[in-house]
Tab-separated table of N, CA and C in Angstrom:
chain	number	residue	atom	x	y	z
A	4	MET	N	96.288	115.094	112.718
A	4	MET	CA	94.925	114.752	112.381
A	4	MET	C	94.701	113.271	112.643
A	5	CYS	N	93.609	112.933	113.234
A	5	CYS	CA	93.276	111.549	113.555
A	5	CYS	C	92.133	111.083	112.665
A	6	ILE	N	92.333	110.013	111.934
A	6	ILE	CA	91.283	109.457	111.085
A	6	ILE	C	90.766	108.189	111.735
A	7	ARG	N	89.466	108.107	111.952
A	7	ARG	CA	88.845	106.888	112.480
A	7	ARG	C	88.113	106.151	111.372
A	8	ASP	N	87.442	106.887	110.478
A	8	ASP	CA	86.673	106.287	109.391
A	8	ASP	C	86.807	107.212	108.192
A	9	SER	N	87.821	107.020	107.407
A	9	SER	CA	88.144	107.943	106.337
A	9	SER	C	87.265	107.729	105.110
A	10	SER	N	86.821	108.830	104.550
A	10	SER	CA	86.093	108.768	103.291
A	10	SER	C	86.723	109.689	102.254
A	11	LEU	N	87.924	110.188	102.548
A	11	LEU	CA	88.638	111.063	101.628
A	11	LEU	C	89.771	110.302	100.954
A	12	PRO	N	90.051	110.613	99.684
A	12	PRO	CA	91.155	109.936	99.000
A	12	PRO	C	92.495	110.247	99.682
A	13	VAL	N	93.401	109.290	99.658
A	13	VAL	CA	94.748	109.502	100.182
A	13	VAL	C	95.481	110.431	99.220
A	14	GLU	N	96.087	111.487	99.757
A	14	GLU	CA	96.871	112.407	98.940
A	14	GLU	C	98.336	112.209	99.271
A	15	LEU	N	99.147	112.053	98.236
A	15	LEU	CA	100.577	111.842	98.433
A	15	LEU	C	101.300	113.169	98.588
A	16	ILE	N	102.298	113.194	99.466
A	16	ILE	CA	103.132	114.380	99.584
A	16	ILE	C	104.099	114.387	98.401
A	17	PRO	N	104.569	115.551	97.982
A	17	PRO	CA	105.492	115.620	96.846
A	17	PRO	C	106.702	114.704	97.061
A	18	GLY	N	107.079	114.003	96.015
A	18	GLY	CA	108.203	113.078	96.086
A	18	GLY	C	107.810	111.660	96.455
A	19	SER	N	106.557	111.454	96.844
A	19	SER	CA	106.074	110.120	97.200
A	19	SER	C	105.609	109.381	95.947
A	20	THR	N	105.579	108.068	96.038
A	20	THR	CA	105.166	107.229	94.920
A	20	THR	C	104.095	106.264	95.382
A	21	LEU	N	103.084	106.072	94.545
A	21	LEU	CA	102.042	105.101	94.811
A	21	LEU	C	102.389	103.812	94.076
A	22	LEU	N	102.457	102.708	94.813
A	22	LEU	CA	102.757	101.405	94.230
A	22	LEU	C	101.585	100.467	94.463
A	23	ASN	N	101.275	99.637	93.494
A	23	ASN	CA	100.303	98.568	93.682
A	23	ASN	C	101.061	97.341	94.135
A	24	GLY	N	100.576	96.699	95.177
A	24	GLY	CA	101.256	95.527	95.713
A	24	GLY	C	100.591	94.239	95.287
A	25	TYR	N	101.270	93.151	95.533
A	25	TYR	CA	100.772	91.830	95.186
A	25	TYR	C	101.199	90.837	96.248
A	26	SER	N	100.350	89.874	96.480
A	26	SER	CA	100.703	88.709	97.277
A	26	SER	C	99.997	87.509	96.685
A	27	THR	N	100.675	86.378	96.704
A	27	THR	CA	100.065	85.136	96.257
A	27	THR	C	98.824	84.850	97.089
A	28	LEU	N	97.788	84.321	96.440
A	28	LEU	CA	96.533	83.990	97.103
A	28	LEU	C	96.786	83.148	98.345
A	29	GLU	N	96.123	83.473	99.430
A	29	GLU	CA	96.200	82.802	100.721
A	29	GLU	C	97.538	82.988	101.443
A	30	GLU	N	98.377	83.885	100.956
A	30	GLU	CA	99.644	84.188	101.621
A	30	GLU	C	99.597	85.545	102.328
A	31	MET	N	98.601	86.374	102.021
A	31	MET	CA	98.496	87.708	102.593
A	31	MET	C	97.762	87.647	103.924
A	32	GLU	N	98.301	88.353	104.924
A	32	GLU	CA	97.676	88.369	106.242
A	32	GLU	C	97.936	89.705	106.916
A	33	PHE	N	96.903	90.261	107.544
A	33	PHE	CA	97.015	91.477	108.336
A	33	PHE	C	96.656	91.138	109.772
A	34	LYS	N	97.543	91.500	110.701
A	34	LYS	CA	97.289	91.302	112.130
A	34	LYS	C	97.410	92.646	112.836
A	35	GLU	N	96.468	92.912	113.726
A	35	GLU	CA	96.500	94.114	114.553
A	35	GLU	C	96.317	93.648	115.987
A	36	SER	N	97.386	93.657	116.746
A	36	SER	CA	97.368	93.144	118.114
A	36	SER	C	97.456	94.283	119.117
A	37	GLN	N	96.570	94.259	120.115
A	37	GLN	CA	96.633	95.256	121.175
A	37	GLN	C	97.687	94.836	122.189
A	38	LYS	N	98.544	95.779	122.551
A	38	LYS	CA	99.576	95.571	123.564
A	38	LYS	C	99.394	96.649	124.625
A	39	ASP	N	99.963	96.426	125.782
A	39	ASP	CA	99.875	97.403	126.861
A	39	ASP	C	101.269	97.704	127.402
A	40	ASP	N	101.463	98.960	127.787
A	40	ASP	CA	102.670	99.343	128.518
A	40	ASP	C	102.264	100.376	129.569
A	41	GLU	N	103.219	100.990	130.242
A	41	GLU	CA	102.897	101.917	131.325
A	41	GLU	C	102.129	103.151	130.848
A	42	ASN	N	102.152	103.437	129.552
A	42	ASN	CA	101.420	104.581	128.996
A	42	ASN	C	100.035	104.205	128.482
A	43	GLY	N	99.656	102.946	128.603
A	43	GLY	CA	98.346	102.507	128.141
A	43	GLY	C	98.456	101.601	126.916
A	44	PRO	N	97.320	101.322	126.284
A	44	PRO	CA	97.323	100.396	125.155
A	44	PRO	C	97.893	101.027	123.886
A	45	PHE	N	98.471	100.184	123.050
A	45	PHE	CA	98.895	100.559	121.701
A	45	PHE	C	98.659	99.347	120.812
A	46	PHE	N	98.810	99.544	119.505
A	46	PHE	CA	98.492	98.486	118.560
A	46	PHE	C	99.704	98.154	117.701
A	47	GLN	N	99.986	96.877	117.600
A	47	GLN	CA	101.111	96.389	116.794
A	47	GLN	C	100.529	95.837	115.497
A	48	TRP	N	101.024	96.349	114.372
A	48	TRP	CA	100.539	95.931	113.061
A	48	TRP	C	101.575	95.044	112.380
A	49	GLU	N	101.080	94.051	111.652
A	49	GLU	CA	101.948	93.217	110.822
A	49	GLU	C	101.156	92.761	109.600
A	50	ILE	N	101.715	93.034	108.442
A	50	ILE	CA	101.145	92.591	107.171
A	50	ILE	C	102.186	91.700	106.514
A	51	ASN	N	101.816	90.450	106.232
A	51	ASN	CA	102.725	89.492	105.611
A	51	ASN	C	102.198	89.085	104.248
A	52	GLY	N	103.110	88.813	103.326
A	52	GLY	CA	102.716	88.359	102.003
A	52	GLY	C	103.857	87.632	101.325
A	53	PHE	N	103.592	87.162	100.113
A	53	PHE	CA	104.601	86.460	99.326
A	53	PHE	C	104.533	86.938	97.882
A	54	MET	N	105.692	87.360	97.352
A	54	MET	CA	105.825	87.796	95.965
A	54	MET	C	106.663	86.768	95.223
A	55	PRO	N	106.053	86.000	94.309
A	55	PRO	CA	106.824	84.997	93.581
A	55	PRO	C	107.756	85.652	92.563
A	56	GLY	N	108.822	84.947	92.255
A	56	GLY	CA	109.734	85.415	91.220
A	56	GLY	C	111.125	85.675	91.745
A	57	ASP	N	112.035	85.817	90.788
A	57	ASP	CA	113.442	86.074	91.087
A	57	ASP	C	114.033	86.778	89.877
A	58	SER	N	114.273	88.063	90.005
A	58	SER	CA	114.869	88.840	88.916
A	58	SER	C	115.617	90.017	89.521
A	59	ALA	N	116.454	90.628	88.720
A	59	ALA	CA	117.201	91.797	89.182
A	59	ALA	C	116.249	92.948	89.524
A	60	VAL	N	115.199	93.094	88.740
A	60	VAL	CA	114.233	94.171	88.979
A	60	VAL	C	113.509	93.953	90.310
A	61	LEU	N	113.084	92.727	90.571
A	61	LEU	CA	112.380	92.417	91.823
A	61	LEU	C	113.314	92.579	93.027
A	62	THR	N	114.539	92.142	92.892
A	62	THR	CA	115.524	92.308	93.970
A	62	THR	C	115.745	93.789	94.279
A	63	ALA	N	115.885	94.611	93.239
A	63	ALA	CA	116.085	96.051	93.430
A	63	ALA	C	114.865	96.682	94.102
A	64	LEU	N	113.662	96.249	93.732
A	64	LEU	CA	112.446	96.765	94.356
A	64	LEU	C	112.420	96.433	95.845
A	65	MET	N	112.749	95.202	96.202
A	65	MET	CA	112.761	94.807	97.614
A	65	MET	C	113.779	95.647	98.401
A	66	GLU	N	114.939	95.892	97.804
A	66	GLU	CA	115.962	96.713	98.471
A	66	GLU	C	115.493	98.155	98.636
A	67	ASP	N	114.895	98.728	97.584
A	67	ASP	CA	114.422	100.114	97.646
A	67	ASP	C	113.301	100.285	98.667
A	68	MET	N	112.404	99.314	98.746
A	68	MET	CA	111.276	99.431	99.672
A	68	MET	C	111.724	99.375	101.125
A	69	ALA	N	112.842	98.721	101.406
A	69	ALA	CA	113.351	98.644	102.776
A	69	ALA	C	113.936	99.976	103.250
A	70	LEU	N	114.193	100.889	102.325
A	70	LEU	CA	114.822	102.167	102.674
A	70	LEU	C	113.841	103.256	103.070
A	71	VAL	N	112.554	103.035	102.850
A	71	VAL	CA	111.555	104.068	103.141
A	71	VAL	C	110.446	103.508	104.018
A	72	ARG	N	109.646	104.397	104.580
A	72	ARG	CA	108.505	103.997	105.407
A	72	ARG	C	107.246	104.013	104.533
A	73	HIS	N	106.223	103.251	104.943
A	73	HIS	CA	105.078	103.022	104.067
A	73	HIS	C	103.737	103.263	104.751
A	74	LEU	N	102.781	103.737	103.962
A	74	LEU	CA	101.373	103.830	104.307
A	74	LEU	C	100.670	102.870	103.350
A	75	LEU	N	99.846	101.975	103.880
A	75	LEU	CA	99.210	100.977	103.040
A	75	LEU	C	97.694	101.079	103.096
A	76	VAL	N	97.066	100.903	101.948
A	76	VAL	CA	95.628	100.696	101.862
A	76	VAL	C	95.482	99.221	101.520
A	77	ILE	N	94.960	98.441	102.462
A	77	ILE	CA	94.842	96.999	102.249
A	77	ILE	C	93.373	96.619	102.113
A	78	THR	N	93.115	95.595	101.320
A	78	THR	CA	91.764	95.104	101.089
A	78	THR	C	91.691	93.657	101.539
A	79	ASP	N	90.688	93.338	102.383
A	79	ASP	CA	90.557	91.957	102.849
A	79	ASP	C	89.709	91.136	101.869
A	80	ASN	N	89.480	89.879	102.199
A	80	ASN	CA	88.741	88.973	101.312
A	80	ASN	C	87.284	89.376	101.101
A	81	LEU	N	86.751	90.220	101.975
A	81	LEU	CA	85.366	90.672	101.840
A	81	LEU	C	85.266	92.045	101.180
A	82	GLY	N	86.411	92.571	100.729
A	82	GLY	CA	86.427	93.856	100.053
A	82	GLY	C	86.527	95.064	100.971
A	83	LYS	N	86.652	94.851	102.282
A	83	LYS	CA	86.815	95.956	103.230
A	83	LYS	C	88.252	96.454	103.168
A	84	GLN	N	88.406	97.770	103.245
A	84	GLN	CA	89.741	98.358	103.203
A	84	GLN	C	90.092	98.999	104.535
A	85	ARG	N	91.384	98.977	104.848
A	85	ARG	CA	91.919	99.665	106.026
A	85	ARG	C	93.115	100.498	105.585
A	86	LEU	N	93.307	101.590	106.294
A	86	LEU	CA	94.433	102.484	106.072
A	86	LEU	C	95.441	102.183	107.178
A	87	VAL	N	96.517	101.500	106.842
A	87	VAL	CA	97.477	101.034	107.845
A	87	VAL	C	98.780	101.821	107.694
A	88	GLY	N	99.180	102.466	108.773
A	88	GLY	CA	100.402	103.258	108.773
A	88	GLY	C	100.159	104.752	108.813
A	89	TYR	N	98.885	105.161	108.898
A	89	TYR	CA	98.569	106.580	108.979
A	89	TYR	C	99.096	107.137	110.299
A	90	ASN	N	99.890	108.189	110.250
A	90	ASN	CA	100.542	108.818	111.411
A	90	ASN	C	101.516	107.878	112.120
A	91	ALA	N	101.786	106.717	111.549
A	91	ALA	CA	102.739	105.761	112.121
A	91	ALA	C	103.213	104.863	110.976
A	92	PRO	N	104.035	105.400	110.057
A	92	PRO	CA	104.428	104.653	108.853
A	92	PRO	C	105.047	103.288	109.165
A	93	MET	N	104.842	102.379	108.239
A	93	MET	CA	105.267	100.991	108.380
A	93	MET	C	106.684	100.790	107.842
A	94	THR	N	107.374	99.813	108.428
A	94	THR	CA	108.700	99.404	107.982
A	94	THR	C	108.551	98.145	107.131
A	95	PHE	N	109.333	98.043	106.061
A	95	PHE	CA	109.278	96.906	105.148
A	95	PHE	C	110.524	96.038	105.290
A	96	SER	N	110.330	94.722	105.243
A	96	SER	CA	111.466	93.789	105.192
A	96	SER	C	111.072	92.615	104.298
A	97	ALA	N	112.058	91.984	103.675
A	97	ALA	CA	111.797	90.851	102.779
A	97	ALA	C	112.910	89.822	102.892
A	98	ASN	N	112.517	88.558	102.801
A	98	ASN	CA	113.468	87.448	102.810
A	98	ASN	C	113.238	86.597	101.572
A	99	PHE	N	114.311	86.273	100.877
A	99	PHE	CA	114.218	85.459	99.665
A	99	PHE	C	114.261	83.983	100.027
A	100	GLN	N	113.435	83.190	99.348
A	100	GLN	CA	113.511	81.735	99.483
A	100	GLN	C	113.587	81.150	98.078
A	101	SER	N	114.505	80.213	97.896
A	101	SER	CA	114.782	79.670	96.569
A	101	SER	C	113.805	78.594	96.132
A	102	GLY	N	112.978	78.101	97.048
A	102	GLY	CA	112.065	77.031	96.675
A	102	GLY	C	112.820	75.743	96.403
A	103	GLY	N	113.616	75.301	97.361
A	103	GLY	CA	114.501	74.151	97.189
A	103	GLY	C	113.810	72.803	97.062
A	104	LYS	N	112.574	72.695	97.501
A	104	LYS	CA	111.850	71.426	97.427
A	104	LYS	C	110.847	71.479	96.276
A	105	PRO	N	110.535	70.339	95.682
A	105	PRO	CA	109.545	70.321	94.603
A	105	PRO	C	108.218	70.925	95.056
A	106	GLY	N	107.666	71.798	94.233
A	106	GLY	CA	106.396	72.435	94.538
A	106	GLY	C	106.499	73.715	95.348
A	107	GLU	N	107.667	74.005	95.914
A	107	GLU	CA	107.847	75.246	96.669
A	107	GLU	C	108.100	76.405	95.711
A	108	ALA	N	107.486	77.521	96.003
A	108	ALA	CA	107.642	78.698	95.155
A	108	ALA	C	108.940	79.426	95.466
A	109	ARG	N	109.539	79.973	94.423
A	109	ARG	CA	110.738	80.804	94.526
A	109	ARG	C	110.255	82.249	94.618
A	110	GLY	N	110.745	82.998	95.593
A	110	GLY	CA	110.332	84.387	95.703
A	110	GLY	C	110.626	84.987	97.060
A	111	TYR	N	109.934	86.081	97.356
A	111	TYR	CA	110.183	86.860	98.571
A	111	TYR	C	109.005	86.798	99.536
A	112	LYS	N	109.273	86.369	100.767
A	112	LYS	CA	108.316	86.531	101.856
A	112	LYS	C	108.596	87.920	102.412
A	113	TYR	N	107.554	88.734	102.505
A	113	TYR	CA	107.768	90.109	102.973
A	113	TYR	C	106.843	90.444	104.126
A	114	ALA	N	107.208	91.521	104.822
A	114	ALA	CA	106.407	91.985	105.950
A	114	ALA	C	106.492	93.502	106.053
A	115	PHE	N	105.366	94.094	106.391
A	115	PHE	CA	105.296	95.488	106.801
A	115	PHE	C	104.947	95.454	108.283
A	116	THR	N	105.694	96.179	109.120
A	116	THR	CA	105.440	96.179	110.557
A	116	THR	C	105.432	97.606	111.095
A	117	GLY	N	104.712	97.794	112.194
A	117	GLY	CA	104.682	99.093	112.828
A	117	GLY	C	103.800	99.077	114.066
A	118	THR	N	103.822	100.182	114.801
A	118	THR	CA	102.980	100.339	115.987
A	118	THR	C	102.297	101.704	115.937
A	119	SER	N	101.162	101.789	116.632
A	119	SER	CA	100.391	103.025	116.649
A	119	SER	C	99.575	103.093	117.937
A	120	PRO	N	99.269	104.296	118.414
A	120	PRO	CA	98.388	104.408	119.573
A	120	PRO	C	96.922	104.125	119.224
A	121	LEU	N	96.583	104.067	117.925
A	121	LEU	CA	95.218	103.842	117.479
A	121	LEU	C	95.148	102.657	116.524
A	122	ARG	N	93.971	102.041	116.421
A	122	ARG	CA	93.755	100.975	115.450
A	122	ARG	C	93.805	101.563	114.036
A	123	ALA	N	94.101	100.712	113.062
A	123	ALA	CA	94.077	101.138	111.663
A	123	ALA	C	92.626	101.430	111.277
A	124	PRO	N	92.341	102.627	110.759
A	124	PRO	CA	90.949	102.968	110.454
A	124	PRO	C	90.422	102.251	109.216
A	125	VAL	N	89.125	102.006	109.218
A	125	VAL	CA	88.437	101.527	108.013
A	125	VAL	C	88.526	102.646	107.000
A	126	TYR	N	88.744	102.297	105.737
A	126	TYR	CA	88.936	103.281	104.675
A	126	TYR	C	87.823	103.114	103.656
A	127	GLN	N	86.911	104.106	103.583
A	127	GLN	CA	85.776	104.048	102.673
A	127	GLN	C	85.745	105.314	101.837
A	128	LEU	N	85.904	105.173	100.549
A	128	LEU	CA	85.769	106.337	99.657
A	128	LEU	C	84.298	106.513	99.284
A	129	GLY	N	83.853	107.759	99.302
A	129	GLY	CA	82.506	108.058	98.845
A	129	GLY	C	81.444	107.969	99.853
């Protein structure tokens, strides 16, 4: 099924979990770049963010998220939502930074990445 402009709620398959994400203000970014190959255009997605903190629970979450693929509903600064990873689930990775200099935050820089033959659709409920 191909979604271009979804107005239906996302339904999880059995065994899936819905998580609310967080990123420090002005650290979240979504990029959708068109690339070309011999089969035609495709789209490369990258979502970057920063999660402050350092704890065993946060470390375990970062490790667990790297083991599965993700579908994301992201909201931009104007309140528009996109469904990123539909039919092309995203991969998660995270890097810890200790904040070694004064004023630097301690936490995880993370990224969701993936590719798709289609752009991420606008997601509108109702």
